[in-house]
Structure formats: structure tokens, C-alpha cells
mmCIF file of C-alpha atoms in Angstrom:
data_model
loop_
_atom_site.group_PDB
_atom_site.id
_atom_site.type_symbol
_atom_site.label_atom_id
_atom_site.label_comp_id
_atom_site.label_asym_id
_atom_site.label_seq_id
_atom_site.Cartn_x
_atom_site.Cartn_y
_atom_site.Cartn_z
ATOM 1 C CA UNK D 12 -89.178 24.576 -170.451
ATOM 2 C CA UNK D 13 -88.157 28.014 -168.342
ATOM 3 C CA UNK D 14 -86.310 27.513 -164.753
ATOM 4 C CA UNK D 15 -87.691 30.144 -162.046
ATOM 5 C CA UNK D 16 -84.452 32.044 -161.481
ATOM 6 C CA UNK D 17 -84.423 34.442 -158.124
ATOM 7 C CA UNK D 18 -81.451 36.361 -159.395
ATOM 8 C CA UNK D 19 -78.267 36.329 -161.555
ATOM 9 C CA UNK D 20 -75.443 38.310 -160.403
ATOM 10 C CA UNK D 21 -71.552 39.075 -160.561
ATOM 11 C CA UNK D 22 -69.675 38.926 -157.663
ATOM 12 C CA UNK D 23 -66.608 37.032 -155.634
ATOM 13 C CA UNK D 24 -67.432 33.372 -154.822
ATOM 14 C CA UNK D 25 -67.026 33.590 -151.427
ATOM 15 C CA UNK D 26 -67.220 29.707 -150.555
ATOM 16 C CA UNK D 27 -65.712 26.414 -151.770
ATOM 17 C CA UNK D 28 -61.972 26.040 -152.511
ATOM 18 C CA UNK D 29 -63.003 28.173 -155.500
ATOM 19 C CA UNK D 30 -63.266 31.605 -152.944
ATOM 20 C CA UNK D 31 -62.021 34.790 -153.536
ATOM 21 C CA UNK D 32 -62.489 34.484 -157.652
ATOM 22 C CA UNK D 33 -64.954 36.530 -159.769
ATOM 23 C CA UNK D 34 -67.859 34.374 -160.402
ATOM 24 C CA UNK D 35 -71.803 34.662 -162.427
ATOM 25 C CA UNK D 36 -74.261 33.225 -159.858
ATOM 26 C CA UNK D 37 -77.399 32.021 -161.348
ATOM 27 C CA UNK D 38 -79.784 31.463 -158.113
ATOM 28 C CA UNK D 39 -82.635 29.589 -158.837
ATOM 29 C CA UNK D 40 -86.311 29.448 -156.925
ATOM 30 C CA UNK D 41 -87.510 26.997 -154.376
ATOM 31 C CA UNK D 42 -85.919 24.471 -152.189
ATOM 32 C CA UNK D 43 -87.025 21.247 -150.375
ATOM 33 C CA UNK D 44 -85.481 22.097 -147.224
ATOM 34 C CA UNK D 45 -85.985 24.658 -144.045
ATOM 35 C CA UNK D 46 -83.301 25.052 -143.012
ATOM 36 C CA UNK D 47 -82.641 26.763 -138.958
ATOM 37 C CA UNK D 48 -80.095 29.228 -140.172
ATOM 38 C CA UNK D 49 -81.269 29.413 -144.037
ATOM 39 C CA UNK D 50 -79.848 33.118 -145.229
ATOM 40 C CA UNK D 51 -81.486 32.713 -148.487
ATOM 41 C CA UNK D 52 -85.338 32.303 -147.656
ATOM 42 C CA UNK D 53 -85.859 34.730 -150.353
ATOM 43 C CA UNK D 54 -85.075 32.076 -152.697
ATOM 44 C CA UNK D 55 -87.790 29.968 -151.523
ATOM 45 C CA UNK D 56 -90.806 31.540 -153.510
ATOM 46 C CA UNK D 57 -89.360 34.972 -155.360
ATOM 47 C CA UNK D 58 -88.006 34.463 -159.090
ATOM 48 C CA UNK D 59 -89.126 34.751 -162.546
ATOM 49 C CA UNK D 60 -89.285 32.442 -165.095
ATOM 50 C CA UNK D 61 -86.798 32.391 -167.861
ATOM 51 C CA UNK D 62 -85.682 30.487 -170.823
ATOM 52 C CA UNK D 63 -82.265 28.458 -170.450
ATOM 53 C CA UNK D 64 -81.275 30.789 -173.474
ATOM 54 C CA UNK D 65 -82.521 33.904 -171.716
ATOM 55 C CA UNK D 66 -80.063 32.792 -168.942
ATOM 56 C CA UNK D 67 -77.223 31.833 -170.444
ATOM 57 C CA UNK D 68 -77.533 35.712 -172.222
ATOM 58 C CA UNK D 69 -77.306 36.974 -169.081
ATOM 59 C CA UNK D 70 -74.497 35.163 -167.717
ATOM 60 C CA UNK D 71 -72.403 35.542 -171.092
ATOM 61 C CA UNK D 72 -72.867 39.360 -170.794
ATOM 62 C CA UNK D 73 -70.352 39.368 -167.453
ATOM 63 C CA UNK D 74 -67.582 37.657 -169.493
ATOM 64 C CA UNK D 75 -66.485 35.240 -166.944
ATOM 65 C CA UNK D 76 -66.025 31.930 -167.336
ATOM 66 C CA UNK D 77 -66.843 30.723 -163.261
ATOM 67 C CA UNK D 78 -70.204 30.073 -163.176
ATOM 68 C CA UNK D 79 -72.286 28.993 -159.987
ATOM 69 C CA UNK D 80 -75.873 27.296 -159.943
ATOM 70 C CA UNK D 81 -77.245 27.468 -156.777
ATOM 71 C CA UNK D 82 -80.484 28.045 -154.641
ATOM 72 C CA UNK D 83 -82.877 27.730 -152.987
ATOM 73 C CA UNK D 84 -81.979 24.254 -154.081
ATOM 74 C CA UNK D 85 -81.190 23.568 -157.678
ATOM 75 C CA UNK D 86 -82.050 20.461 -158.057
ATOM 76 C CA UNK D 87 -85.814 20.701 -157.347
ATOM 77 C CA UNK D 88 -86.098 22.067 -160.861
ATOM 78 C CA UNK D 89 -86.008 19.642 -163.788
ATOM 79 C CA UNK D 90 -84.575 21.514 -166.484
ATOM 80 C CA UNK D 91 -81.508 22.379 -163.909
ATOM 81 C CA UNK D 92 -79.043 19.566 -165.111
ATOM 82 C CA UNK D 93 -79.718 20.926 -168.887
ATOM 83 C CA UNK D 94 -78.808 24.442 -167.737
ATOM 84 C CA UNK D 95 -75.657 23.094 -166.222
ATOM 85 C CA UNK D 96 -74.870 21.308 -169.235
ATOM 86 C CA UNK D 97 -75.529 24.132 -171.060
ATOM 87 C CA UNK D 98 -72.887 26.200 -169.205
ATOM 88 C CA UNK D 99 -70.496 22.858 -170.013
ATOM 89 C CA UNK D 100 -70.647 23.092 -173.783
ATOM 90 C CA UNK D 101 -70.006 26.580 -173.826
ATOM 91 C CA UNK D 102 -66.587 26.345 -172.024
ATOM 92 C CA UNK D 103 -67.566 27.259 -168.562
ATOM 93 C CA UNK D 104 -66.290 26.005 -165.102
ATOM 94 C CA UNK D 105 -69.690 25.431 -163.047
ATOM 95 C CA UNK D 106 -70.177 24.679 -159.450
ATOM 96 C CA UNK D 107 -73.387 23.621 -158.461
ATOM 97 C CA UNK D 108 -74.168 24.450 -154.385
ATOM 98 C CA UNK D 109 -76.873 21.328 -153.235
ATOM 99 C CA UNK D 110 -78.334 20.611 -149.855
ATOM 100 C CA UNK D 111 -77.309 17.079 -150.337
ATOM 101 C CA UNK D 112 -80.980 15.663 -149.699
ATOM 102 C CA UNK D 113 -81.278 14.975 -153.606
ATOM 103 C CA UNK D 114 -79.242 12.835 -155.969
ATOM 104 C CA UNK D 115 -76.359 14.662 -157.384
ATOM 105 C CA UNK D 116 -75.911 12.585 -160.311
ATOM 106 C CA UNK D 117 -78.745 14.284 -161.771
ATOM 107 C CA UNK D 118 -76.532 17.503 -162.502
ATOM 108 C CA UNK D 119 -73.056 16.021 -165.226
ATOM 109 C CA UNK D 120 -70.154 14.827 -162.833
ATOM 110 C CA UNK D 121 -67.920 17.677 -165.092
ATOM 111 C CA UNK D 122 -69.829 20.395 -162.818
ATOM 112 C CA UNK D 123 -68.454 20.531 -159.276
ATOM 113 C CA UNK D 124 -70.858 19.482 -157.135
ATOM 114 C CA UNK D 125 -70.613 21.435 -153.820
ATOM 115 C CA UNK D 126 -72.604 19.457 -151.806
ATOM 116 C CA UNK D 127 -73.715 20.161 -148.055
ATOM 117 C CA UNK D 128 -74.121 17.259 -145.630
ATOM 118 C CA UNK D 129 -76.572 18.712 -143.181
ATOM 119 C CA UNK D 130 -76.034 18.827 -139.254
ATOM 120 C CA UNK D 131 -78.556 18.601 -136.363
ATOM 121 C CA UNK D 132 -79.303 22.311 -135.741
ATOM 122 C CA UNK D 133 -80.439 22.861 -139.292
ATOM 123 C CA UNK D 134 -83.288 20.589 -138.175
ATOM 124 C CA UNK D 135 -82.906 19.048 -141.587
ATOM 125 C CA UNK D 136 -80.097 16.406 -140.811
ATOM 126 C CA UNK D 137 -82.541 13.451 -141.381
ATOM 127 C CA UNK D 138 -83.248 14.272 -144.864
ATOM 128 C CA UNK D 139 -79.201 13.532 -146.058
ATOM 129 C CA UNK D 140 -78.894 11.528 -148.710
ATOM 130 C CA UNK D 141 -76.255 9.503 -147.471
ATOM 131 C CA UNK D 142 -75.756 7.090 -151.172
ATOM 132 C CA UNK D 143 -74.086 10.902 -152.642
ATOM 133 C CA UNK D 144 -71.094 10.153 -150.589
ATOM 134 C CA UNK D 145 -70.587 7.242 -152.857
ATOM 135 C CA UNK D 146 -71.434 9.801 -155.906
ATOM 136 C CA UNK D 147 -68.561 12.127 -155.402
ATOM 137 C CA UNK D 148 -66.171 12.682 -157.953
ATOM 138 C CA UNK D 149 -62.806 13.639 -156.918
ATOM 139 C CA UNK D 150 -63.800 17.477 -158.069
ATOM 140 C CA UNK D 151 -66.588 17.320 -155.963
ATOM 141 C CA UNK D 152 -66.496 19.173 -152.293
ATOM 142 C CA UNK D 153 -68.636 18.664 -149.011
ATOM 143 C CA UNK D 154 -69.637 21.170 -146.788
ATOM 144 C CA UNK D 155 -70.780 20.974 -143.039
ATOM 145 C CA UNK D 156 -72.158 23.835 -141.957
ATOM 146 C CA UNK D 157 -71.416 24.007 -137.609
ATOM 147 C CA UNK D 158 -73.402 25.818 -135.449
ATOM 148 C CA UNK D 159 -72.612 24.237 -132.453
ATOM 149 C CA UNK D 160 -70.093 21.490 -130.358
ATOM 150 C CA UNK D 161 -73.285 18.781 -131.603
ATOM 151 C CA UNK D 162 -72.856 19.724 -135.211
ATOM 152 C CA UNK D 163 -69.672 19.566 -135.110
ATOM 153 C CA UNK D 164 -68.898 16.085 -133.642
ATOM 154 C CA UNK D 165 -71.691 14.811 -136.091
ATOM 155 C CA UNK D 166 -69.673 16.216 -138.677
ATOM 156 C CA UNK D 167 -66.563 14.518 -137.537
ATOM 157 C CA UNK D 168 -68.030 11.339 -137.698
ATOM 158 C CA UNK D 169 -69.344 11.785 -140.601
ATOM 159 C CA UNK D 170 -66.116 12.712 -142.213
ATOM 160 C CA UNK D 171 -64.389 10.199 -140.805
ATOM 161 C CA UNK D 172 -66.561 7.017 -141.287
ATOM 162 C CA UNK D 173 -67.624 8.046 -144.666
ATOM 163 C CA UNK D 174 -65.573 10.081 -146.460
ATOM 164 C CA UNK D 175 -62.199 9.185 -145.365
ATOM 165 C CA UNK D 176 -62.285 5.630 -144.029
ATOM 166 C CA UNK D 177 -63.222 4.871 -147.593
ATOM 167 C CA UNK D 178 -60.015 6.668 -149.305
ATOM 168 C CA UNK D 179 -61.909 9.928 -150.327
ATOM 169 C CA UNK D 180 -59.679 12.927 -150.768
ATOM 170 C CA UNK D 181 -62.232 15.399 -151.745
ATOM 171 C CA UNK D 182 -61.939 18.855 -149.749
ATOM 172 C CA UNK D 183 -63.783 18.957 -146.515
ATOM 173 C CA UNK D 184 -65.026 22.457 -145.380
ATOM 174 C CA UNK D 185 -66.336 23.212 -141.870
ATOM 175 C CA UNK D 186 -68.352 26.232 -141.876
ATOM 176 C CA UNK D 187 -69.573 28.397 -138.790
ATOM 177 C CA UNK D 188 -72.820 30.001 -138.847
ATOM 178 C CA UNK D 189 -72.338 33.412 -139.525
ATOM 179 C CA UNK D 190 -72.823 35.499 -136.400
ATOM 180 C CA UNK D 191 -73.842 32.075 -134.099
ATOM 181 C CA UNK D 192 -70.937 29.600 -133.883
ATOM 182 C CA UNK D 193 -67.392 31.348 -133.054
ATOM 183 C CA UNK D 194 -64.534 31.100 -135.922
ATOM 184 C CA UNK D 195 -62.163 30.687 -133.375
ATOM 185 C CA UNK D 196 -63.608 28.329 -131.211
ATOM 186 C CA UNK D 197 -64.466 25.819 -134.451
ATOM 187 C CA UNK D 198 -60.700 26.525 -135.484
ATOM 188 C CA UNK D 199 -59.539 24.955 -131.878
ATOM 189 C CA UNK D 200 -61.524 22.147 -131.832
ATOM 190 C CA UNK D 201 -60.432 21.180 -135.412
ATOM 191 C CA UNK D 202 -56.659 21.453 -134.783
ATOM 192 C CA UNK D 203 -57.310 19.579 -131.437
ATOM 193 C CA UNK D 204 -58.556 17.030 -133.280
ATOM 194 C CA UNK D 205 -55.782 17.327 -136.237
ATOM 195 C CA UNK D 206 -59.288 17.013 -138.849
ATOM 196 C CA UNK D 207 -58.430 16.766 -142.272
ATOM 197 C CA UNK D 208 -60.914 19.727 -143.414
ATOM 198 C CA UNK D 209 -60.690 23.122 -143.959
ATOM 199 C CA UNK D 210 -62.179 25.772 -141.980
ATOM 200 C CA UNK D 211 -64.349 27.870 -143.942
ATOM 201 C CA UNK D 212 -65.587 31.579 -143.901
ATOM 202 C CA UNK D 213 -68.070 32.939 -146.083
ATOM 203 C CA UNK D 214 -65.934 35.752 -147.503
ATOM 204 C CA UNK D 215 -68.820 37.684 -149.076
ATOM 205 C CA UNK D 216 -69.981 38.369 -145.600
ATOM 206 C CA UNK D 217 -67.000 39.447 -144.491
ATOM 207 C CA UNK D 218 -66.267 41.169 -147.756
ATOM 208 C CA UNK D 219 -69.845 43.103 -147.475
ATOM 209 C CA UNK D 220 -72.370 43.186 -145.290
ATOM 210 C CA UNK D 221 -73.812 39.362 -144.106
ATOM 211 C CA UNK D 222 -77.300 40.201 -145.331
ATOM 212 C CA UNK D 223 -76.364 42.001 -148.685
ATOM 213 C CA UNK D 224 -78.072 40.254 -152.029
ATOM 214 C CA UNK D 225 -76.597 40.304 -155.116
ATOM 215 C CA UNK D 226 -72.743 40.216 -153.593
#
């Protein structure tokens, strides 16, 4: 059965503790979620459909072994864990980016799971699936994406009730909003707090322009 793929391209992964290396991004159609500050709406409806085989042509032709399955959301599509295991058995490294309202065991715990916990100005925090903090692997990473002093004390407690009161080491990234929530602002409040997370940029934004595709 054929995925509805938005776009495959070759570029730097610009998030995750993966950032900075070349990487084949296989964006797939659709997602569940609407989210406030979603830079990807494109995604929602635009794509084509293609055979896994079809894909994994594509992807081989770039001849790099960093793959990325993301959205849209991924997991909306049934045949997405087969692609992903499909990238497996043919020696890839594969991330998967997930809004973290769907069960990430779907996808094979060998695929990173980069999965977002969703804050209150996305508008979308009530749809967290809470039981895939329990389904991290230690290769798996969380994301909280911070748009404002709300978000990120949510995110705080989140990380700090559920992730690391329960002896989770799995990196932690706090990400601003690109062009909303200040870098440096988010940096002071982390260190005043001494969090245990990383603060994240998107580096393909600041690599190329913020609302580039394909980069």
C-alpha cells in the first residue's frame, strides 16, 4: 500500500542531538494536530502517493545513511512503521519526528523516536499522550517546543515529574518558536533554573531562510 509523501529532500538536520549532519528527509502527508505555530501546514493535504520501494529509490539515490521520517505527522499513515523498517534493514540510522499524541511503539524502538510533548500555546497540549513517556528508549529524545514563560514552566514540570523523577536520561530539548519566543530569554530562565535540557535552535532556519522548503 503507497504512503502520501509531501516531499523527499537532502539537506542538514537541523534539530535533535543529531543537528548539523547531512540527512534524506522523507516528509509524509497529513497530521492529526493544528498546531498555533505549525511551519509545515503544507504537509497537511499536499503529497503524492508512492510505493515504499519508490521511496526508498529516492532516498538511496542521495547516498546517505541519516534518514528522517517526519510530517505532517507520520504516524497517521499505516504503512509508516514498514517504511521505517524498511530504512532499518537496509543499514540506515532513522529518526522519526512525532507530535507525541500517537503511540510511538507503532514505529521499531531501533528508529529514534523524536518525540514532541506539546505545550499550551500550540493549543494542542491536551491531546499528549502521556503513556509514551513510559515508551522511551534510551535513544529516544523529547522536544518542548516554548513560546512563552506558560510553556515553559509546563515544560519544566513535565520534565521533571516525568521524565527525570523516574531515572530517564534521554536528551531534553527546549525549543523557541522561531521569530516569537526570545533565544536568550529561554536560555536565562533555563540556567536560572540549572534544567537538565538542552536549548535548541532550529539550525536550518538560521542556516537559510525560516520559511525555505526543501532545506
Amino acid at each position: 500500500m503507497p504512503l502520501k509523501v509531501n516531499e523527499i529532500f537532502y539537506s542538514i538536520q537541523g534539530e535533535s542531538t543529531y543537528a548539523g549532519l547531512p540527512c534524506v528527509f522523507v516528509r509524509l502527508t497529513e497530521c492529526n494536530l493544528r498546531c498555533s505555530y505549525c511551519d509545515t501546514q503544507y504537509a497537511y493535504d499536499e503529497g503524492e502517493f508512492l510505493d515504499i520501494e519508490e521511496i526508498a529509490g529516492q532516498v538511496s539515490a542521495y547516498s546517505c545513511r541519516l534518514v528522517e521520517v517526519t510530517g505532517g505527522e507520520p504516524l497517521v499513515q499505516e504503512e509508516t512503521p514498514v517504511l521505517v523498517q524498511r530504512f532499518i534493514d537496509t543499514g540506515n540510522k532513522v529518526l522519526l519526528e512525532t507530535n507525541g499524541s500517537l503511540n510511538i511503539n507503532l514505529v521499531n524502538s531501533r528508529c529514534v523516536r523524536i518525540m514532541d510533548v506539546k505545550c499550551p500555546s500550540s493549543g494542542e497540549s491536551n491531546r499528549n499522550d502521556m503513556d509514551n513517556l513510559e515508551r522511551l528508549t534510551m535513544d529516544d529524545e523529547v522536544k518542548f517546543v516554548i513560546g512563552c514563560r506558560d510553556d515553559y514552566e509546563f515544560a519544566k514540570q513535565i520534565l521533571n515529574r516525568f521524565i527525570r523523577s523516574r531515572g530517564k536520561a534521554n536528551p531534553v530539548h527546549f525549543s523557541p518558536i522561531f521569530g516569537k519566543q526570545d533565544f536568550k530569554a529561554l536560555a536565562e530562565w533555563m540556567l536560572e533554573d540549572r534544567l537538565e535540557a538542552k536549548l535548541h535552535l532550529q539550525l536550518h532556519k538560521i542556516v537559510w531562510d525560516s520559511d525555505a522548503r526543501g532545506v
